[in-house]
PDB file of C-alpha atoms and ligand atoms in Angstrom:
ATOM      1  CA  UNK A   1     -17.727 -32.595  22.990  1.00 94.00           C
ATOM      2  CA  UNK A   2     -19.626 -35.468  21.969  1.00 97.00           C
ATOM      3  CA  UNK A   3     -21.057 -35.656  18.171  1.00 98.00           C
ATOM      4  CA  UNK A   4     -24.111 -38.066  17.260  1.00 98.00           C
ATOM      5  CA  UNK A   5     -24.897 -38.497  14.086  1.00 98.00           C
ATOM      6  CA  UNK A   6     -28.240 -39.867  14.238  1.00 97.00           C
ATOM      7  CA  UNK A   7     -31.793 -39.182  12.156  1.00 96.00           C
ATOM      8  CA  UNK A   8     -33.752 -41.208  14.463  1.00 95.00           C
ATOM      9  CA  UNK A   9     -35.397 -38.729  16.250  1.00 96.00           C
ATOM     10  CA  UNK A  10     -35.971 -41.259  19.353  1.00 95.00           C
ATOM     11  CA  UNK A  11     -33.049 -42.481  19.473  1.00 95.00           C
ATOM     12  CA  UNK A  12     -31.006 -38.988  18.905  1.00 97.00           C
ATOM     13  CA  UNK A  13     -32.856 -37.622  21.918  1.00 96.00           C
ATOM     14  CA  UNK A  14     -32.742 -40.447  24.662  1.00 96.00           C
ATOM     15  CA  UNK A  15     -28.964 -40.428  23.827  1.00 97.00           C
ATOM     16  CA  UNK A  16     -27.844 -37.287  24.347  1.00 97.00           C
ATOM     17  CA  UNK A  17     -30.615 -37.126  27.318  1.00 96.00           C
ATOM     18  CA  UNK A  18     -27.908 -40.044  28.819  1.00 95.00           C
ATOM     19  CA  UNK A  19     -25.118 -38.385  27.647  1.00 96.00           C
ATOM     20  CA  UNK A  20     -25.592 -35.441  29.390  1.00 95.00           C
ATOM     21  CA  UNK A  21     -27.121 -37.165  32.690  1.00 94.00           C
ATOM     22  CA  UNK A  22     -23.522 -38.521  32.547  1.00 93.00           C
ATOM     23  CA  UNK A  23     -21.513 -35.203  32.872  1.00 93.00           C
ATOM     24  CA  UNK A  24     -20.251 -35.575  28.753  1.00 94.00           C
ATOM     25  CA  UNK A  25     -21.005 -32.423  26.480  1.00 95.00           C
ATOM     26  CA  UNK A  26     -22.756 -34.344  23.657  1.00 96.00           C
ATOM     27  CA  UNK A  27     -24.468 -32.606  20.413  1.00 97.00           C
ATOM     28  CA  UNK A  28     -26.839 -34.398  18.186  1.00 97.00           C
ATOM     29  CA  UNK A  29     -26.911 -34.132  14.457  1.00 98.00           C
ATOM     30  CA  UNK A  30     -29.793 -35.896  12.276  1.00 97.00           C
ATOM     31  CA  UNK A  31     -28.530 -34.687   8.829  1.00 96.00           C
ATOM     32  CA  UNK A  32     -24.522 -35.342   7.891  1.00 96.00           C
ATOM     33  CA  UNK A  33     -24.297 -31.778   6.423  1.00 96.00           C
ATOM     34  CA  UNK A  34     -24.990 -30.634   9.942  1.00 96.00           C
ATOM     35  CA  UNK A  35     -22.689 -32.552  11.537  1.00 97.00           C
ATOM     36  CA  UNK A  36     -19.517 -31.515   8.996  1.00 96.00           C
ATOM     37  CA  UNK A  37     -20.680 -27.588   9.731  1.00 95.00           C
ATOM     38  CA  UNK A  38     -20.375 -28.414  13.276  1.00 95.00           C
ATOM     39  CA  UNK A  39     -17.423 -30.481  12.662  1.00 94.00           C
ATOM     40  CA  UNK A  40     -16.024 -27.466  10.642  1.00 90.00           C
ATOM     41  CA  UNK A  41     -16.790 -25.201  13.221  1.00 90.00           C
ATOM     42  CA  UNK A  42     -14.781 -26.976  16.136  1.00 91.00           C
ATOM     43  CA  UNK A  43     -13.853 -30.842  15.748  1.00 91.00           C
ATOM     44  CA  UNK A  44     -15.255 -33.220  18.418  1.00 94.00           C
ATOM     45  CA  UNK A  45     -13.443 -35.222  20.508  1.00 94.00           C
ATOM     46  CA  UNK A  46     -15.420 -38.115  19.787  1.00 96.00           C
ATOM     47  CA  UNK A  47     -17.859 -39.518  17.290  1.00 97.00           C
ATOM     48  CA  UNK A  48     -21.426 -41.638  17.575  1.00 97.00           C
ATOM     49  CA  UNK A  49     -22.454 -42.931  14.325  1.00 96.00           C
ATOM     50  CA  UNK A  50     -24.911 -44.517  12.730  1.00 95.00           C
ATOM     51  CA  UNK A  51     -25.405 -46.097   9.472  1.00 93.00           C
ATOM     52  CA  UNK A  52     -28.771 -45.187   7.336  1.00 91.00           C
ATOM     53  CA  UNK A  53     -29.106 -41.799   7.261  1.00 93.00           C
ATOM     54  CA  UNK A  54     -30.562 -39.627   4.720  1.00 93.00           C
ATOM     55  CA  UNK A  55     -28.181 -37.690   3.022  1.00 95.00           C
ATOM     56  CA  UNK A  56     -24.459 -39.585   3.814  1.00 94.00           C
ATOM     57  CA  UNK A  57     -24.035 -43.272   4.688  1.00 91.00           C
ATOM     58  CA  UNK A  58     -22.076 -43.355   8.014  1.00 93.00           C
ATOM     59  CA  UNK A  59     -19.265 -45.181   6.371  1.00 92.00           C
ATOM     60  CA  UNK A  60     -18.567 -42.734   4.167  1.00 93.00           C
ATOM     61  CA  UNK A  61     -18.632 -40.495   7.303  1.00 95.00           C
ATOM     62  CA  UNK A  62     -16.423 -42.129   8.615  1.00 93.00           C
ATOM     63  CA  UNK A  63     -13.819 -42.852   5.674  1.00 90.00           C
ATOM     64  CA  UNK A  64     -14.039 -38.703   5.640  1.00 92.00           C
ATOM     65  CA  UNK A  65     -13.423 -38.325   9.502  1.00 92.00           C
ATOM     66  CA  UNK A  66     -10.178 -40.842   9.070  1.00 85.00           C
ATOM     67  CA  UNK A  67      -8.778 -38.883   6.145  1.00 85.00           C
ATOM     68  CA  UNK A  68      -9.000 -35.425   8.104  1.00 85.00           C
ATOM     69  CA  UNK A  69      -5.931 -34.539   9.846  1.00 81.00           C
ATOM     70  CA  UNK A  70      -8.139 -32.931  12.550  1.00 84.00           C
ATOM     71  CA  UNK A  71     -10.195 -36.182  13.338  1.00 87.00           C
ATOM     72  CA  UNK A  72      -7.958 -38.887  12.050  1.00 82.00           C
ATOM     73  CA  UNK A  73      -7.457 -39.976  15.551  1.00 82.00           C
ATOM     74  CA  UNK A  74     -10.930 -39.295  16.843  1.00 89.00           C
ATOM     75  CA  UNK A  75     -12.865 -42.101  18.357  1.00 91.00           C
ATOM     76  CA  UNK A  76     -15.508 -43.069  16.238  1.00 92.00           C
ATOM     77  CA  UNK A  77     -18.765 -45.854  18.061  1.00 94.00           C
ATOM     78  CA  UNK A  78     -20.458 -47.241  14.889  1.00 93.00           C
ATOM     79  CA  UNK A  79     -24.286 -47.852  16.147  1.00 94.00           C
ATOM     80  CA  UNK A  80     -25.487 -50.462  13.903  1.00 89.00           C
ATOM     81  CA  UNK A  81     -28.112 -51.916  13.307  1.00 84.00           C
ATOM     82  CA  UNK A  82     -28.089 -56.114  15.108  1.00 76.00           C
ATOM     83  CA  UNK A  83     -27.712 -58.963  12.823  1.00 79.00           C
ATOM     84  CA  UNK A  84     -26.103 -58.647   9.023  1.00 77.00           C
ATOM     85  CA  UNK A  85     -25.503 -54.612   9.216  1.00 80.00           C
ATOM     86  CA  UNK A  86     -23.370 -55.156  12.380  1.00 79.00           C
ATOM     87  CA  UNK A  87     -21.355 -58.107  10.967  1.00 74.00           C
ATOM     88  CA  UNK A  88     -20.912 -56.661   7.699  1.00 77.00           C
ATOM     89  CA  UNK A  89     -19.473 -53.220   9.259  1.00 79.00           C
ATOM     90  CA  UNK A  90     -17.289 -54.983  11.702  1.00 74.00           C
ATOM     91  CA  UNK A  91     -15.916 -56.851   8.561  1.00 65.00           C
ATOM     92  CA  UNK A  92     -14.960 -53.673   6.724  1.00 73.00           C
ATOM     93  CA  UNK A  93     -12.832 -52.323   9.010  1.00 73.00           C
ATOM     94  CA  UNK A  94     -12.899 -49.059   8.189  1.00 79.00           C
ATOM     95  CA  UNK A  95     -10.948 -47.872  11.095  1.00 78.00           C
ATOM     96  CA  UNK A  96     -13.995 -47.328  13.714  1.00 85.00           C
ATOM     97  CA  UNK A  97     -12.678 -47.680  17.628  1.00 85.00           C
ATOM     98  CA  UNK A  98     -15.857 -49.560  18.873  1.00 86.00           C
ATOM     99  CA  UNK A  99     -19.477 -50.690  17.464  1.00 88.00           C
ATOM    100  CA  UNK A 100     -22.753 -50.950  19.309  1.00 89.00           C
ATOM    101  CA  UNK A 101     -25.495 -52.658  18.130  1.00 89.00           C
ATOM    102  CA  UNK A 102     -28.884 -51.356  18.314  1.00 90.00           C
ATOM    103  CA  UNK A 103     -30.714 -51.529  20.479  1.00 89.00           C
ATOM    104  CA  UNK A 104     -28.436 -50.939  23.276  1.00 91.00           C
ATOM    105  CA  UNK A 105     -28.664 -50.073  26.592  1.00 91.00           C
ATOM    106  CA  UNK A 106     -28.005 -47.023  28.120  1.00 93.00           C
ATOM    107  CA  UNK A 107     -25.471 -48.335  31.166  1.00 91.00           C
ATOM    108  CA  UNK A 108     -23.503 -49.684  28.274  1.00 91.00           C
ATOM    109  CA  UNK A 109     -23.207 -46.559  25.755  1.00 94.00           C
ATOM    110  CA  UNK A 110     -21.937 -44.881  28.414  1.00 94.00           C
ATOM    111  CA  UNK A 111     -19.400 -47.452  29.854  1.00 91.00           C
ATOM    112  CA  UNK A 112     -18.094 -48.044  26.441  1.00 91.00           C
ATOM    113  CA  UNK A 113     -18.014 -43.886  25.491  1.00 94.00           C
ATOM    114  CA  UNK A 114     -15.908 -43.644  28.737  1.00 91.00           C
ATOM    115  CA  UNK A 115     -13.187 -45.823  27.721  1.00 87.00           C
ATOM    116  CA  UNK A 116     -13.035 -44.510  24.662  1.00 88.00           C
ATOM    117  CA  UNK A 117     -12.391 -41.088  25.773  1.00 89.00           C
ATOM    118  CA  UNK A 118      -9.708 -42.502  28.558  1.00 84.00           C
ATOM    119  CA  UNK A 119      -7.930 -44.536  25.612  1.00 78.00           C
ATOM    120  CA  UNK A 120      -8.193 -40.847  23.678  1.00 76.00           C
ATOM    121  CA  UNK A 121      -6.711 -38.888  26.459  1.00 73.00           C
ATOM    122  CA  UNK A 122      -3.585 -41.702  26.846  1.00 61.00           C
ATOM    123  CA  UNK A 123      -2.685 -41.520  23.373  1.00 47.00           C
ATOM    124  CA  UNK A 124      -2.741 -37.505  23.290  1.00 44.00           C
ATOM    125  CA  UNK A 125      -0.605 -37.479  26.282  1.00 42.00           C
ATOM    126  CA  UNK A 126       2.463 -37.731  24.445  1.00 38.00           C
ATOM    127  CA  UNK A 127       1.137 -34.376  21.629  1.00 39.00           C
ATOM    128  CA  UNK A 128       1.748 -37.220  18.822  1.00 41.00           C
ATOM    129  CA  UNK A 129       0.457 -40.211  20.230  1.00 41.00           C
ATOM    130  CA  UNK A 130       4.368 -41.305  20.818  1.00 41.00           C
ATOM    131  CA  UNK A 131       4.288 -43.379  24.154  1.00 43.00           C
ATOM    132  CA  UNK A 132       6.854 -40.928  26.275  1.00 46.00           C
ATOM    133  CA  UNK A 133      10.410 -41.423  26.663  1.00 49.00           C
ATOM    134  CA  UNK A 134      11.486 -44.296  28.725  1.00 58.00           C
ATOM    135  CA  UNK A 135      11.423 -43.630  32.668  1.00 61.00           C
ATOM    136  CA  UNK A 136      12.549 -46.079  34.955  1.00 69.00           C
ATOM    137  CA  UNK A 137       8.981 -48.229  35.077  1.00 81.00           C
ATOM    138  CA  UNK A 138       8.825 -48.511  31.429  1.00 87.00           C
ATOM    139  CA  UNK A 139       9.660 -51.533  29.501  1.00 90.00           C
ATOM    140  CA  UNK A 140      10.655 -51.764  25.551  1.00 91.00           C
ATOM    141  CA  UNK A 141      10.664 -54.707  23.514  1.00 92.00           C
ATOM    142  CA  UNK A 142      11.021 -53.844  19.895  1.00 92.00           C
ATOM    143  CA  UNK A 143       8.109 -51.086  19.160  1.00 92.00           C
ATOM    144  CA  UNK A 144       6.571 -52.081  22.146  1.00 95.00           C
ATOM    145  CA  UNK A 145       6.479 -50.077  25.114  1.00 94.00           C
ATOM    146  CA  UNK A 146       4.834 -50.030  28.515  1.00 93.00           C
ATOM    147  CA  UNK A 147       4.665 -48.577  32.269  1.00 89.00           C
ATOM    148  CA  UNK A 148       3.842 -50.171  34.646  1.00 84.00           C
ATOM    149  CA  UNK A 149       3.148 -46.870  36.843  1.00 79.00           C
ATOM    150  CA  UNK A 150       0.906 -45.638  34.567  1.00 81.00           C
ATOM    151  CA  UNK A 151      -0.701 -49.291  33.064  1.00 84.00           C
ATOM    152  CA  UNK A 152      -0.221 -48.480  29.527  1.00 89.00           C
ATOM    153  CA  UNK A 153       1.502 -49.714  26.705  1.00 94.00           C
ATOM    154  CA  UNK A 154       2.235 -48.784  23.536  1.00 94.00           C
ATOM    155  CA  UNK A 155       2.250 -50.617  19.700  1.00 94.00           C
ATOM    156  CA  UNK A 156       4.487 -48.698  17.587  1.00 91.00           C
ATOM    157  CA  UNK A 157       3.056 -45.418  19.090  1.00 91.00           C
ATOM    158  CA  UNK A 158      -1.082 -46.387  19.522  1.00 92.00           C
ATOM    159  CA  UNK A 159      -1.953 -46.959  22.823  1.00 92.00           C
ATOM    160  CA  UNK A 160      -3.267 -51.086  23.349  1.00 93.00           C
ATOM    161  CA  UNK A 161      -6.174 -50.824  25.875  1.00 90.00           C
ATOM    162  CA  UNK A 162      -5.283 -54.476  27.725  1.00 86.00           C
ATOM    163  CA  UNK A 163      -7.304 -55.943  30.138  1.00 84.00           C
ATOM    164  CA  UNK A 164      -5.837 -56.181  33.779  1.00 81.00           C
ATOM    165  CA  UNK A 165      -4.851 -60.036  33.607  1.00 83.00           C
ATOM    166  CA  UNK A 166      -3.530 -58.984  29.820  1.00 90.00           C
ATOM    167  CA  UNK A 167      -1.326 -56.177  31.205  1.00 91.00           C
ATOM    168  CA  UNK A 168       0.165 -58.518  33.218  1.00 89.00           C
ATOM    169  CA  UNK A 169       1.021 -61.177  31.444  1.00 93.00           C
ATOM    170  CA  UNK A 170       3.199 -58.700  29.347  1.00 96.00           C
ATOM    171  CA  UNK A 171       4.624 -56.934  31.908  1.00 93.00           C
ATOM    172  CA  UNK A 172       5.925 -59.813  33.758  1.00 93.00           C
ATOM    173  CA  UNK A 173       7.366 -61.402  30.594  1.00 95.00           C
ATOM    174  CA  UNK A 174       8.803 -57.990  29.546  1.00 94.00           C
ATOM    175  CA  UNK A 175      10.007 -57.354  32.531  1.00 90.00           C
ATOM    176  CA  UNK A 176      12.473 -60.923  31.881  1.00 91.00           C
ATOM    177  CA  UNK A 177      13.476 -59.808  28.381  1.00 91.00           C
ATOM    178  CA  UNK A 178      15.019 -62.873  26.725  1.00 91.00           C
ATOM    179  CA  UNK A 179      14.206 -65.382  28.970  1.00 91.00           C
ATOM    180  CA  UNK A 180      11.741 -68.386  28.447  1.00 93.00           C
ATOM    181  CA  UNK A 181       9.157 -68.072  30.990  1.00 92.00           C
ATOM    182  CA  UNK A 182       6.670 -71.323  31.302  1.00 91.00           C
ATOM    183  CA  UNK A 183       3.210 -71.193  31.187  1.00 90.00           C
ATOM    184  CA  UNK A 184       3.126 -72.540  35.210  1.00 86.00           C
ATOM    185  CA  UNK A 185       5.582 -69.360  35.904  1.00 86.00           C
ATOM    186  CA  UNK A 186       2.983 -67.184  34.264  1.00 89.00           C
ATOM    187  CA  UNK A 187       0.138 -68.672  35.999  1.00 85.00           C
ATOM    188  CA  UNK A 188       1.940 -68.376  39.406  1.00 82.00           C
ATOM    189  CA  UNK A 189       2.984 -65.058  38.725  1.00 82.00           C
ATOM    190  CA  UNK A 190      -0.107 -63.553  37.002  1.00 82.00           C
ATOM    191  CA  UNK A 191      -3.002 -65.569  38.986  1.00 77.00           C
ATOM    192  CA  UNK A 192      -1.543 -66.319  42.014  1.00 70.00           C
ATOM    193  CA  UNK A 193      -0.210 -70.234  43.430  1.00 58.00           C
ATOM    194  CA  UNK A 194      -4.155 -70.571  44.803  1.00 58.00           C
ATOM    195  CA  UNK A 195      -5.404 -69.909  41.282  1.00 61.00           C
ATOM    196  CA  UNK A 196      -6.873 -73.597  40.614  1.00 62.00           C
ATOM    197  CA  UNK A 197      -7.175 -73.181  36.404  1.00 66.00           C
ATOM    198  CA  UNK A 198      -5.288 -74.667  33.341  1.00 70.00           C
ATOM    199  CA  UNK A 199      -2.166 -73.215  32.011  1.00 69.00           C
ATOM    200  CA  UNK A 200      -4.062 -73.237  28.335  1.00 81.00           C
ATOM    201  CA  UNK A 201      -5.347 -70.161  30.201  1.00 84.00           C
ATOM    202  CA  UNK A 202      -1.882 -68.290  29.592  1.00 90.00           C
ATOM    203  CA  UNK A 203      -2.756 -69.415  26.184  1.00 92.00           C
ATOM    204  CA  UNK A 204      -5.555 -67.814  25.837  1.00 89.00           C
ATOM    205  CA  UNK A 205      -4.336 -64.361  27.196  1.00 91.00           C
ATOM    206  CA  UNK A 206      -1.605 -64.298  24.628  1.00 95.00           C
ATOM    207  CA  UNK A 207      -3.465 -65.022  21.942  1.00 94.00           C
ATOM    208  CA  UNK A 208      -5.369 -62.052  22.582  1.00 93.00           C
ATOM    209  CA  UNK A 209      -2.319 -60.181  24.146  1.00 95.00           C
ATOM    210  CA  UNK A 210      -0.928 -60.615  20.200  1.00 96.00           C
ATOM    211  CA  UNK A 211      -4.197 -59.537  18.590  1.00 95.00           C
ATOM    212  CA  UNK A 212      -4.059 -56.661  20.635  1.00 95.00           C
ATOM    213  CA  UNK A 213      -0.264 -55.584  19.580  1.00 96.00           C
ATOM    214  CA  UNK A 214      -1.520 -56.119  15.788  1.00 94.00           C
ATOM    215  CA  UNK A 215       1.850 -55.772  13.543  1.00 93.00           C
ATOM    216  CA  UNK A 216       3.785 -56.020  17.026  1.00 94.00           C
ATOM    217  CA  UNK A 217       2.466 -58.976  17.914  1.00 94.00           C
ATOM    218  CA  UNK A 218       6.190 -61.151  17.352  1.00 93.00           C
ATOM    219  CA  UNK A 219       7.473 -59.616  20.322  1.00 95.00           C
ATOM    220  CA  UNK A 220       6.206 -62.266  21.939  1.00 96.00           C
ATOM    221  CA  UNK A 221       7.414 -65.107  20.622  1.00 96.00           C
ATOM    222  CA  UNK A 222       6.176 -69.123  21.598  1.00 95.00           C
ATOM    223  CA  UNK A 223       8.938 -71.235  23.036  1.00 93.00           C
ATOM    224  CA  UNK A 224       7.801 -74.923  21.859  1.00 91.00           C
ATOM    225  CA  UNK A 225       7.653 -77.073  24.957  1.00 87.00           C
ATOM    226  CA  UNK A 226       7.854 -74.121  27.783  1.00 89.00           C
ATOM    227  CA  UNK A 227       6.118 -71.374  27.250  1.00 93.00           C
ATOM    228  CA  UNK A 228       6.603 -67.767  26.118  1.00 96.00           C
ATOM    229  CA  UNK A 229       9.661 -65.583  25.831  1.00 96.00           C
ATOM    230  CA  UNK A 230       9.942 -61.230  24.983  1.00 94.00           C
ATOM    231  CA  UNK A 231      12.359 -61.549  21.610  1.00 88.00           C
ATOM    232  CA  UNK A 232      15.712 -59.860  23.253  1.00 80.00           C
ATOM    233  CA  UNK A 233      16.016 -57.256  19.200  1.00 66.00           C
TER     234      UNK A 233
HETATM  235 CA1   CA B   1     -30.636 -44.289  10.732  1.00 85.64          CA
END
């Protein structure tokens, strides 16, 4: 079930209209005190939220959804407003999983509210959002894990959604704990001896691979003059 908090009448309607066009189960709210009865009542599994609404700001929502056990972990899409509103709600950080600014497209709410429930169902997969034990396709390096069978990996627990190229990056330099891999070994190995592009694109991956691991992010560590390395513990 999909809750939208929304008191733009337009808006509220054309969304769920899409929503349910897309197969999702969604439920639109234009008052906060309806949405926390419903809420009450049975806990969705994810949240659409805007900002201005009449009697709750949607960052207080929000703050109130995080400090729930029930929806602590529920995905919460901030639709903001483009322009300072967006910015300034990115900045805060309260803990929302994506942000869409208004006006968006339809394609796109959808895309994005699919991935969101995907990266919901990995991390419930393990009852306590623990990545599983280790099988024989899964790598560890420090509090990060990841299989390869099933794509995933996991910071300290929270699933990391990774894009493909991202994915593997680490798993080839996981799967060589220890060693010093260059940034022409990555390249070969990740995009192929045909791939024609700089190695300052391995760069670039990592630097987003570590923004992606957050806390975890000195498992990779930068070998000056080669390339990268997984820290051995
Ligand atoms: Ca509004």
């Amino acid at each position: 079930m999909i809750y939208l908090l929304e008191d733009e009448e337009g808006i509220r309607n054309i969304v769920v209209y899409a929503l349910e066009q897309a197969g999702l189960e969604p439920f639109g709210f234009a008052m906060a005190r309806d949405f926390w009865a419903a809420a009450r009542e049975k806990p969705p599994d994810l949240v659409l939220l805007d900002i201005m609404l009449p009697d709750e700001d949607g960052l207080t929502v929000l703050k109130k959804l995080r400090a729930a056990s029930a929806t602590e972990r529920t995905p919460v899409m901030m639709l903001t407003a483009m322009g300072a509103e967006y910015d300034k709600v990115r900045g805060l950080d309260l803990g929302a999983d994506d942000y869409l600014a208004k006006p968006f497209g339809m394609m796109e709410l959808i895309a994005r509210v699919k991935s969101l429930l995907r990266r919901a169902d990995g991390g419930a997969s393990g009852g306590t959002g623990q990545a599983p034990p280790l099988a024989g396709d899964e790598y560890q390096a420090g509090l990060v894990k990841l299989s390869l069978k099933r794509r995933k990996v996991w910071a300290d627990g929270t699933p990391v959604p990774l894009s493909f190229k991202e994915f593997e990056t680490l798993a080839y330099l996981m799967k060589n704990k220890g060693i010093a891999l260059s940034r022409e070994q990555i390249m070969d190995h990740v995009w192929g001896y045909d791939y024609d592009g700089e190695s300052r694109t391995v760069d670039v991956h990592v630097r987003s691979l570590r923004a992606k691991l957050g806390a975890c992010e000195d498992v990779i560590e930068t070998v000056r003059g080669v390339g990268y390395r997984i820290s051995s513990d």
